[in-house]
mmCIF file of C-alpha atoms and ligand atoms in Angstrom:
data_model
loop_
_atom_site.group_PDB
_atom_site.id
_atom_site.type_symbol
_atom_site.label_atom_id
_atom_site.label_comp_id
_atom_site.label_asym_id
_atom_site.label_seq_id
_atom_site.Cartn_x
_atom_site.Cartn_y
_atom_site.Cartn_z
ATOM 1 C CA MET A 28 19.945 13.607 -8.929
ATOM 2 C CA THR A 29 16.531 11.986 -8.959
ATOM 3 C CA ALA A 30 13.495 12.288 -11.178
ATOM 4 C CA GLY A 31 11.823 14.240 -8.376
ATOM 5 C CA ASP A 32 14.364 17.104 -8.370
ATOM 6 C CA GLY A 33 14.291 20.418 -10.099
ATOM 7 C CA THR A 34 11.663 21.866 -12.328
ATOM 8 C CA THR A 35 8.215 20.448 -12.658
ATOM 9 C CA ALA A 36 7.089 18.746 -15.832
ATOM 10 C CA PRO A 37 4.444 20.064 -18.227
ATOM 11 C CA GLY A 38 1.028 20.132 -16.622
ATOM 12 C CA GLY A 39 2.508 21.057 -13.228
ATOM 13 C CA LEU A 40 3.244 17.402 -12.484
ATOM 14 C CA PRO A 41 5.999 16.567 -9.968
ATOM 15 C CA GLY A 42 8.361 15.027 -12.521
ATOM 16 C CA ARG A 43 10.963 16.072 -15.090
ATOM 17 C CA SER A 44 10.829 16.300 -18.853
ATOM 18 C CA ALA A 45 13.219 13.702 -20.242
ATOM 19 C CA ARG A 46 14.153 11.739 -23.329
ATOM 20 C CA LEU A 47 14.746 8.009 -23.134
ATOM 21 C CA ARG A 48 17.999 6.733 -24.660
ATOM 22 C CA LEU A 49 17.528 3.361 -26.310
ATOM 23 C CA ALA A 50 19.800 0.387 -25.714
ATOM 24 C CA ASP A 51 21.816 1.088 -28.878
ATOM 25 C CA GLY A 52 22.402 4.687 -27.783
ATOM 26 C CA THR A 53 19.964 6.258 -30.223
ATOM 27 C CA PRO A 54 17.426 8.780 -28.923
ATOM 28 C CA GLY A 55 14.085 7.301 -27.902
ATOM 29 C CA PRO A 56 10.786 8.932 -27.032
ATOM 30 C CA GLU A 57 10.406 12.126 -25.073
ATOM 31 C CA GLY A 58 8.278 11.986 -21.978
ATOM 32 C CA VAL A 59 8.211 12.608 -18.243
ATOM 33 C CA ALA A 60 10.357 10.943 -15.566
ATOM 34 C CA PHE A 61 8.944 10.517 -12.083
ATOM 35 C CA PRO A 62 10.330 9.079 -8.836
ATOM 36 C CA PRO A 63 9.680 5.314 -8.673
ATOM 37 C CA PHE A 64 5.991 4.412 -8.647
ATOM 38 C CA VAL A 65 4.937 2.240 -5.700
ATOM 39 C CA ASP A 66 1.863 0.019 -5.317
ATOM 40 C CA HIS A 67 1.237 0.297 -1.579
ATOM 41 C CA HIS A 68 -0.968 -2.809 -1.311
ATOM 42 C CA VAL A 69 -0.127 -6.081 -3.049
ATOM 43 C CA HIS A 70 0.082 -9.805 -2.318
ATOM 44 C CA LEU A 71 3.148 -10.812 -4.290
ATOM 45 C CA GLN A 72 2.768 -14.532 -3.595
ATOM 46 C CA MET A 73 -0.458 -14.514 -5.630
ATOM 47 C CA VAL A 74 0.792 -12.775 -8.783
ATOM 48 C CA ASP A 75 3.697 -12.835 -11.237
ATOM 49 C CA PRO A 76 6.255 -10.738 -9.332
ATOM 50 C CA ASP A 77 8.134 -9.932 -12.530
ATOM 51 C CA ALA A 78 5.190 -8.206 -14.209
ATOM 52 C CA ALA A 79 5.158 -5.057 -12.057
ATOM 53 C CA PRO A 80 8.372 -3.368 -13.273
ATOM 54 C CA ARG A 81 7.491 -3.993 -16.929
ATOM 55 C CA ALA A 82 4.332 -2.036 -16.258
ATOM 56 C CA GLY A 83 5.735 0.980 -14.449
ATOM 57 C CA ILE A 84 5.661 -0.132 -10.803
ATOM 58 C CA ALA A 85 9.164 -0.052 -9.287
ATOM 59 C CA GLY A 86 8.228 -0.963 -5.736
ATOM 60 C CA VAL A 87 5.512 -2.846 -3.881
ATOM 61 C CA VAL A 88 4.314 -3.096 -0.298
ATOM 62 C CA ASP A 89 3.245 -6.662 0.414
ATOM 63 C CA LEU A 90 0.466 -6.802 2.989
ATOM 64 C CA GLY A 91 0.123 -10.472 3.880
ATOM 65 C CA ALA A 92 2.315 -13.444 3.029
ATOM 66 C CA GLU A 93 4.173 -16.466 4.353
ATOM 67 C CA LEU A 94 7.417 -15.281 5.952
ATOM 68 C CA THR A 95 9.972 -17.453 4.162
ATOM 69 C CA ALA A 96 8.397 -16.839 0.759
ATOM 70 C CA ILE A 97 8.082 -13.079 1.106
ATOM 71 C CA SER A 98 11.549 -12.598 2.552
ATOM 72 C CA ALA A 99 12.932 -14.573 -0.429
ATOM 73 C CA LEU A 100 10.987 -12.362 -2.860
ATOM 74 C CA ALA A 101 12.254 -9.264 -1.046
ATOM 75 C CA ALA A 102 15.850 -10.473 -1.377
ATOM 76 C CA ARG A 103 15.647 -10.897 -5.168
ATOM 77 C CA GLU A 104 17.419 -8.505 -7.510
ATOM 78 C CA PRO A 105 16.490 -6.065 -8.732
ATOM 79 C CA LEU A 106 12.775 -5.322 -9.244
ATOM 80 C CA PRO A 107 10.235 -4.765 -7.990
ATOM 81 C CA ARG A 108 11.678 -3.623 -4.702
ATOM 82 C CA VAL A 109 9.650 -5.268 -1.957
ATOM 83 C CA VAL A 110 8.744 -3.926 1.468
ATOM 84 C CA HIS A 111 6.514 -6.224 3.477
ATOM 85 C CA ALA A 112 4.309 -6.700 6.508
ATOM 86 C CA GLY A 113 4.935 -10.396 6.984
ATOM 87 C CA GLN A 114 1.885 -12.407 8.020
ATOM 88 C CA PHE A 115 -1.778 -11.504 8.464
ATOM 89 C CA LEU A 116 -2.186 -10.972 12.239
ATOM 90 C CA THR A 117 -5.714 -11.859 13.348
ATOM 91 C CA ALA A 118 -7.819 -12.885 16.334
ATOM 92 C CA PRO A 119 -8.350 -16.633 16.921
ATOM 93 C CA GLY A 120 -10.878 -17.764 14.291
ATOM 94 C CA GLY A 121 -10.667 -14.389 12.557
ATOM 95 C CA TYR A 122 -10.484 -13.324 8.920
ATOM 96 C CA PRO A 123 -9.046 -14.481 6.547
ATOM 97 C CA GLY A 124 -8.583 -17.910 8.155
ATOM 98 C CA ASP A 125 -11.379 -19.562 6.151
ATOM 99 C CA ARG A 126 -10.557 -18.107 2.726
ATOM 100 C CA TRP A 127 -9.616 -20.375 -0.163
ATOM 101 C CA TRP A 128 -6.901 -18.032 -1.359
ATOM 102 C CA LEU A 129 -5.022 -17.980 1.934
ATOM 103 C CA ARG A 130 -1.471 -19.269 1.454
ATOM 104 C CA GLN A 131 -0.306 -21.803 4.017
ATOM 105 C CA GLY A 132 1.703 -20.145 6.770
ATOM 106 C CA SER A 133 0.550 -16.607 6.003
ATOM 107 C CA LEU A 134 -1.906 -16.345 8.919
ATOM 108 C CA ARG A 135 -0.942 -15.717 12.532
ATOM 109 C CA GLU A 136 -3.676 -15.946 15.167
ATOM 110 C CA LEU A 137 -2.929 -13.949 18.308
ATOM 111 C CA PRO A 138 -4.706 -14.403 21.642
ATOM 112 C CA ALA A 139 -5.467 -11.600 24.092
ATOM 113 C CA PRO A 140 -2.347 -10.402 25.923
ATOM 114 C CA ILE A 141 -1.367 -12.429 28.935
ATOM 115 C CA GLY A 142 -1.561 -10.861 32.370
ATOM 116 C CA ALA A 143 1.404 -9.193 34.037
ATOM 117 C CA HIS A 144 1.590 -11.909 36.698
ATOM 118 C CA GLU A 145 2.098 -14.579 34.035
ATOM 119 C CA ARG A 146 4.515 -12.568 31.996
ATOM 120 C CA ARG A 147 7.651 -13.551 33.849
ATOM 121 C CA ALA A 148 7.058 -17.257 33.297
ATOM 122 C CA LEU A 149 5.742 -17.356 29.723
ATOM 123 C CA PRO A 150 6.860 -15.801 26.458
ATOM 124 C CA ASP A 151 4.179 -13.356 25.289
ATOM 125 C CA PRO A 152 2.657 -14.661 22.017
ATOM 126 C CA ILE A 153 2.105 -11.109 20.746
ATOM 127 C CA GLU A 154 5.691 -10.074 21.419
ATOM 128 C CA THR A 155 6.934 -13.339 19.886
ATOM 129 C CA ALA A 156 4.859 -12.911 16.722
ATOM 130 C CA VAL A 157 5.888 -9.297 16.169
ATOM 131 C CA ALA A 158 9.543 -10.162 16.795
ATOM 132 C CA GLU A 159 9.289 -12.892 14.143
ATOM 133 C CA GLN A 160 7.890 -10.501 11.533
ATOM 134 C CA ALA A 161 10.803 -8.165 12.297
ATOM 135 C CA ALA A 162 13.319 -11.019 12.097
ATOM 136 C CA PHE A 163 12.085 -11.829 8.576
ATOM 137 C CA GLY A 164 12.623 -8.232 7.509
ATOM 138 C CA ALA A 165 9.144 -6.758 7.889
ATOM 139 C CA THR A 166 8.896 -2.961 7.854
ATOM 140 C CA LEU A 167 5.368 -3.004 9.222
ATOM 141 C CA VAL A 168 2.765 -5.386 10.609
ATOM 142 C CA LYS A 169 -0.757 -5.944 9.305
ATOM 143 C CA VAL A 170 -3.652 -6.352 11.733
ATOM 144 C CA MET A 171 -6.951 -7.768 10.521
ATOM 145 C CA LEU A 172 -10.070 -6.062 11.907
ATOM 146 C CA ASN A 173 -12.821 -7.653 9.813
ATOM 147 C CA ALA A 174 -15.913 -7.846 12.003
ATOM 148 C CA VAL A 175 -18.037 -9.063 9.082
ATOM 149 C CA ALA A 176 -16.080 -12.296 8.692
ATOM 150 C CA GLY A 177 -15.195 -13.390 12.219
ATOM 151 C CA PRO A 178 -13.845 -12.343 15.616
ATOM 152 C CA VAL A 179 -11.560 -9.289 15.820
ATOM 153 C CA PHE A 180 -9.012 -7.996 18.313
ATOM 154 C CA ASP A 181 -10.384 -6.020 21.231
ATOM 155 C CA ARG A 182 -8.820 -2.677 22.000
ATOM 156 C CA GLU A 183 -6.510 -4.056 24.684
ATOM 157 C CA THR A 184 -5.078 -6.668 22.310
ATOM 158 C CA LEU A 185 -4.729 -4.167 19.496
ATOM 159 C CA ASP A 186 -2.909 -1.789 21.844
ATOM 160 C CA ALA A 187 -0.531 -4.593 22.847
ATOM 161 C CA ILE A 188 0.235 -5.427 19.191
ATOM 162 C CA ILE A 189 0.846 -1.769 18.349
ATOM 163 C CA ALA A 190 3.108 -1.363 21.384
ATOM 164 C CA ALA A 191 5.100 -4.452 20.363
ATOM 165 C CA ALA A 192 5.409 -3.131 16.801
ATOM 166 C CA ARG A 193 6.612 0.254 18.037
ATOM 167 C CA ALA A 194 9.210 -1.470 20.221
ATOM 168 C CA HIS A 195 10.612 -3.114 17.068
ATOM 169 C CA GLY A 196 10.425 0.092 15.017
ATOM 170 C CA LEU A 197 7.629 -1.303 12.841
ATOM 171 C CA LEU A 198 4.610 0.577 11.499
ATOM 172 C CA VAL A 199 1.081 -0.815 11.844
ATOM 173 C CA ALA A 200 -1.406 -1.153 8.988
ATOM 174 C CA ALA A 201 -5.008 -2.203 9.600
ATOM 175 C CA HIS A 202 -7.610 -3.935 7.463
ATOM 176 C CA ALA A 203 -10.785 -2.291 8.813
ATOM 177 C CA GLU A 204 -14.079 -3.790 7.648
ATOM 178 C CA GLY A 205 -17.447 -3.811 9.378
ATOM 179 C CA GLU A 206 -19.175 -1.328 11.641
ATOM 180 C CA GLY A 207 -16.840 0.555 13.972
ATOM 181 C CA MET A 208 -13.655 -1.057 12.698
ATOM 182 C CA ALA A 209 -12.191 2.056 11.046
ATOM 183 C CA ARG A 210 -12.916 3.956 14.253
ATOM 184 C CA LEU A 211 -11.127 1.264 16.290
ATOM 185 C CA ALA A 212 -8.061 1.462 14.025
ATOM 186 C CA ILE A 213 -7.993 5.261 14.055
ATOM 187 C CA GLU A 214 -8.477 5.582 17.823
ATOM 188 C CA ALA A 215 -5.817 2.945 18.515
ATOM 189 C CA GLY A 216 -3.340 4.902 16.374
ATOM 190 C CA ALA A 217 -2.757 2.570 13.412
ATOM 191 C CA ASP A 218 -0.395 4.177 10.899
ATOM 192 C CA ALA A 219 -2.431 3.152 7.853
ATOM 193 C CA LEU A 220 -5.740 1.750 6.710
ATOM 194 C CA VAL A 221 -4.981 -0.768 3.956
ATOM 195 C CA HIS A 222 -8.314 -0.063 2.243
ATOM 196 C CA ALA A 223 -9.871 3.401 2.147
ATOM 197 C CA PRO A 224 -12.755 2.821 4.596
ATOM 198 C CA PHE A 225 -15.668 1.352 2.636
ATOM 199 C CA THR A 226 -18.137 -0.061 5.175
ATOM 200 C CA GLU A 227 -19.729 3.128 6.435
ATOM 201 C CA ARG A 228 -19.518 6.882 6.142
ATOM 202 C CA LEU A 229 -17.076 8.129 8.785
ATOM 203 C CA ASP A 230 -18.092 11.341 10.508
ATOM 204 C CA ASP A 231 -16.041 14.447 9.781
ATOM 205 C CA GLY A 232 -14.525 14.479 13.266
ATOM 206 C CA LEU A 233 -13.149 10.977 12.896
ATOM 207 C CA VAL A 234 -11.843 11.724 9.407
ATOM 208 C CA ALA A 235 -10.118 14.861 10.712
ATOM 209 C CA ARG A 236 -8.636 12.901 13.594
ATOM 210 C CA ALA A 237 -7.141 10.341 11.194
ATOM 211 C CA ALA A 238 -5.683 13.084 9.002
ATOM 212 C CA ALA A 239 -4.274 15.026 11.949
ATOM 213 C CA ALA A 240 -2.615 11.868 13.269
ATOM 214 C CA GLY A 241 -0.830 11.456 9.927
ATOM 215 C CA GLN A 242 -2.609 8.205 9.143
ATOM 216 C CA CYS A 243 -2.303 6.977 5.532
ATOM 217 C CA TRP A 244 -5.222 5.548 3.593
ATOM 218 C CA ILE A 245 -4.447 3.117 0.782
ATOM 219 C CA SER A 246 -7.012 3.528 -1.979
ATOM 220 C CA THR A 247 -7.919 0.012 -3.318
ATOM 221 C CA PHE A 248 -10.975 1.436 -5.105
ATOM 222 C CA ASP A 249 -10.771 -0.864 -8.108
ATOM 223 C CA ILE A 250 -11.440 -4.056 -6.106
ATOM 224 C CA HIS A 251 -14.925 -2.673 -5.371
ATOM 225 C CA VAL A 252 -15.484 -1.919 -9.059
ATOM 226 C CA ARG A 253 -14.452 -5.426 -10.057
ATOM 227 C CA ALA A 254 -16.582 -6.995 -7.323
ATOM 228 C CA GLY A 255 -19.591 -4.989 -8.526
ATOM 229 C CA GLU A 256 -19.889 -3.310 -5.114
ATOM 230 C CA ALA A 257 -20.977 0.166 -6.155
ATOM 231 C CA SER A 258 -22.057 1.236 -2.678
ATOM 232 C CA ALA A 259 -18.723 0.225 -1.127
ATOM 233 C CA LEU A 260 -16.942 2.188 -3.855
ATOM 234 C CA ALA A 261 -19.119 5.260 -3.302
ATOM 235 C CA ILE A 262 -18.541 5.142 0.473
ATOM 236 C CA ALA A 263 -14.775 4.736 0.041
ATOM 237 C CA VAL A 264 -14.565 7.603 -2.466
ATOM 238 C CA ASP A 265 -16.652 9.902 -0.250
ATOM 239 C CA ASN A 266 -14.606 9.130 2.888
ATOM 240 C CA THR A 267 -11.368 9.628 0.948
ATOM 241 C CA ALA A 268 -12.509 12.907 -0.584
ATOM 242 C CA ARG A 269 -13.197 14.335 2.881
ATOM 243 C CA PHE A 270 -9.960 12.844 4.292
ATOM 244 C CA ARG A 271 -7.911 14.394 1.480
ATOM 245 C CA ALA A 272 -9.679 17.736 1.865
ATOM 246 C CA VAL A 273 -8.441 18.025 5.473
ATOM 247 C CA GLY A 274 -4.873 17.092 4.566
ATOM 248 C CA GLY A 275 -5.079 13.303 4.798
ATOM 249 C CA ARG A 276 -2.311 11.305 3.122
ATOM 250 C CA VAL A 277 -3.736 9.119 0.340
ATOM 251 C CA LEU A 278 -1.651 6.337 -1.211
ATOM 252 C CA TYR A 279 -2.137 4.485 -4.483
ATOM 253 C CA GLY A 280 -2.679 0.799 -3.786
ATOM 254 C CA THR A 281 -4.543 -1.888 -5.684
ATOM 255 C CA ASP A 282 -4.621 -5.034 -3.518
ATOM 256 C CA LEU A 283 -2.984 -6.802 -6.477
ATOM 257 C CA GLY A 284 -3.486 -10.522 -5.953
ATOM 258 C CA ASN A 285 -7.106 -9.989 -4.839
ATOM 259 C CA GLY A 286 -9.134 -11.279 -7.793
ATOM 260 C CA GLU A 287 -8.557 -10.220 -11.374
ATOM 261 C CA LEU A 288 -6.627 -6.967 -11.418
ATOM 262 C CA PRO A 289 -4.311 -5.763 -14.200
ATOM 263 C CA ASP A 290 -0.558 -5.711 -13.625
ATOM 264 C CA GLY A 291 1.172 -2.395 -13.182
ATOM 265 C CA VAL A 292 -0.405 1.032 -13.249
ATOM 266 C CA ASN A 293 -4.135 0.395 -12.829
ATOM 267 C CA THR A 294 -6.280 2.930 -14.699
ATOM 268 C CA GLY A 295 -9.379 2.052 -12.663
ATOM 269 C CA GLU A 296 -7.541 2.778 -9.432
ATOM 270 C CA LEU A 297 -6.345 6.125 -10.788
ATOM 271 C CA SER A 298 -9.851 7.036 -11.928
ATOM 272 C CA GLY A 299 -11.100 6.349 -8.406
ATOM 273 C CA LEU A 300 -8.450 8.649 -6.982
ATOM 274 C CA LEU A 301 -9.497 11.395 -9.399
ATOM 275 C CA ALA A 302 -13.119 10.835 -8.337
ATOM 276 C CA ALA A 303 -12.001 11.350 -4.725
ATOM 277 C CA GLY A 304 -10.815 14.819 -5.719
ATOM 278 C CA LEU A 305 -7.069 14.354 -6.057
ATOM 279 C CA PRO A 306 -5.729 16.920 -8.519
ATOM 280 C CA PRO A 307 -3.091 15.682 -11.012
ATOM 281 C CA ALA A 308 -0.057 16.539 -8.869
ATOM 282 C CA GLU A 309 -1.563 14.675 -5.894
ATOM 283 C CA LEU A 310 -2.466 11.740 -8.116
ATOM 284 C CA ILE A 311 1.224 11.415 -9.000
ATOM 285 C CA GLY A 312 2.060 11.969 -5.338
ATOM 286 C CA SER A 313 -0.073 8.969 -4.341
ATOM 287 C CA LEU A 314 2.039 6.828 -6.714
ATOM 288 C CA THR A 315 5.441 8.205 -5.668
ATOM 289 C CA ASP A 316 4.810 8.453 -1.909
ATOM 290 C CA PRO A 317 7.645 6.474 -0.288
ATOM 291 C CA TRP A 318 5.496 5.203 2.622
ATOM 292 C CA PRO A 319 6.296 3.104 4.633
ATOM 293 C CA LEU A 320 9.876 4.111 3.831
ATOM 294 C CA ALA A 321 11.076 7.648 4.495
ATOM 295 C CA GLU A 322 12.128 8.761 1.024
ATOM 296 C CA ALA A 323 12.130 7.834 -2.659
ATOM 297 C CA ALA A 324 15.850 7.063 -2.569
ATOM 298 C CA GLU A 325 15.058 4.022 -0.407
ATOM 299 C CA TRP A 326 12.959 2.697 -3.317
ATOM 300 C CA GLY A 327 15.950 3.145 -5.621
ATOM 301 C CA GLY A 328 15.070 6.686 -6.656
ATOM 302 C CA ASP A 329 18.747 7.626 -7.045
ATOM 303 C CA ALA A 330 19.114 5.085 -9.838
ATOM 304 C CA LEU A 331 15.592 4.437 -11.130
ATOM 305 C CA ALA A 332 12.709 6.429 -12.480
ATOM 306 C CA THR A 333 9.247 5.658 -13.712
ATOM 307 C CA PHE A 334 9.148 7.059 -17.264
ATOM 308 C CA VAL A 335 5.949 7.885 -19.122
ATOM 309 C CA PRO A 336 6.352 8.543 -22.871
ATOM 310 C CA GLY A 337 4.655 11.542 -24.449
ATOM 311 C CA LEU A 338 3.328 14.788 -23.069
ATOM 312 C CA PRO A 339 0.830 14.658 -20.202
ATOM 313 C CA PRO A 340 -2.725 15.269 -21.415
ATOM 314 C CA GLY A 341 -4.354 18.587 -20.646
ATOM 315 C CA ASP A 342 -7.524 16.850 -19.460
ATOM 316 C CA ALA A 343 -7.099 15.192 -16.043
ATOM 317 C CA ASP A 344 -9.563 12.444 -16.998
ATOM 318 C CA GLU A 345 -7.046 11.256 -19.601
ATOM 319 C CA LEU A 346 -4.192 10.996 -17.086
ATOM 320 C CA PRO A 347 -4.897 7.356 -16.134
ATOM 321 C CA ALA A 348 -4.586 6.160 -19.739
ATOM 322 C CA TRP A 349 -1.400 8.190 -20.218
ATOM 323 C CA LEU A 350 0.135 6.845 -16.984
ATOM 324 C CA ALA A 351 -0.710 3.266 -17.982
ATOM 325 C CA ALA A 352 2.155 3.412 -20.508
ATOM 326 C CA ALA A 353 4.688 3.897 -17.672
ATOM 327 C CA ARG A 354 7.904 1.862 -17.594
ATOM 328 C CA VAL A 355 10.626 1.603 -14.944
ATOM 329 C CA VAL A 356 13.975 2.705 -16.390
ATOM 330 C CA PRO A 357 17.504 3.368 -15.076
ATOM 331 C CA ILE A 358 18.045 7.112 -14.655
ATOM 332 C CA GLU A 359 21.291 6.760 -16.644
ATOM 333 C CA ASN A 360 19.158 5.916 -19.698
ATOM 334 C CA LEU A 361 17.414 9.289 -19.481
ATOM 335 C CA GLU A 362 18.542 12.651 -20.866
ATOM 336 C CA PHE A 363 17.044 15.603 -19.079
ATOM 337 C CA GLY A 364 16.321 18.751 -21.072
HETATM 338 ZN ZN1 LIG B 418 -4.851 -7.169 0.563
#
């Protein structure tokens, strides 16, 4: 049994009505239990990793870290559960090589693929780098396509990285920033964009192509709010609204570790998702989506739930504040009605 089974909770939300049992066995608050909430974009090396579960987030997807550090964080028990992309893969001289916040060892510069005639004599740096991410337990790789801040991979190099990732059973997530970069990532077949595209309005055909390919877009709206970048926010919300309308898969993700963001369920992020047209059930779905894993059970959903005390509000605009009270709890501490 998981919190995602059975009847839906009040308000049509994909959860179950439940009562929390307190540590001394006495009945606690009534509320709603959901499958484990996941923040699909964090940098765990830059935050307090213990804060997330206290604030309702049971799992995190780390999208850029030093390999030894992130594999050690992923091996810790028990929470948050960590899935990671290993290092930032970028072109020589590319973003984020010059950033003050970059942790030593978290950047991997990759040259263009070597020619077939050289391949027998030399190890391929792309193949070597992807194999190393896999060896440290990565589930996906992260490619940096930031044309605003430096050189980026050309299509041939990107194709070679994606092919190497596929050969290791890894997904590919792209940071697309600057003119044409979202198009490059979509046409090359990246599995996810780590920020809902915020540089330019994507045409409907490109948006439909991304949705049809099953690409995921990770929201990260609140970083634009906090940076005071209203136009980037408006572009990201508009692109996401049209992506969602044609069946695109939208994931909750905050880029926690990027500037001053609150721990746990981020009300600003949720408000952005509502602004992009996600109805309440889809808003919850963006938090409980198991990507890049296959199902909630892999995030501990057989044993854990994210529990929100109280009844869900009737007004969708009040959902973010209600969800901000979420806590991760063992399912055995819940009584289902
Ligand atoms: Zn990030």
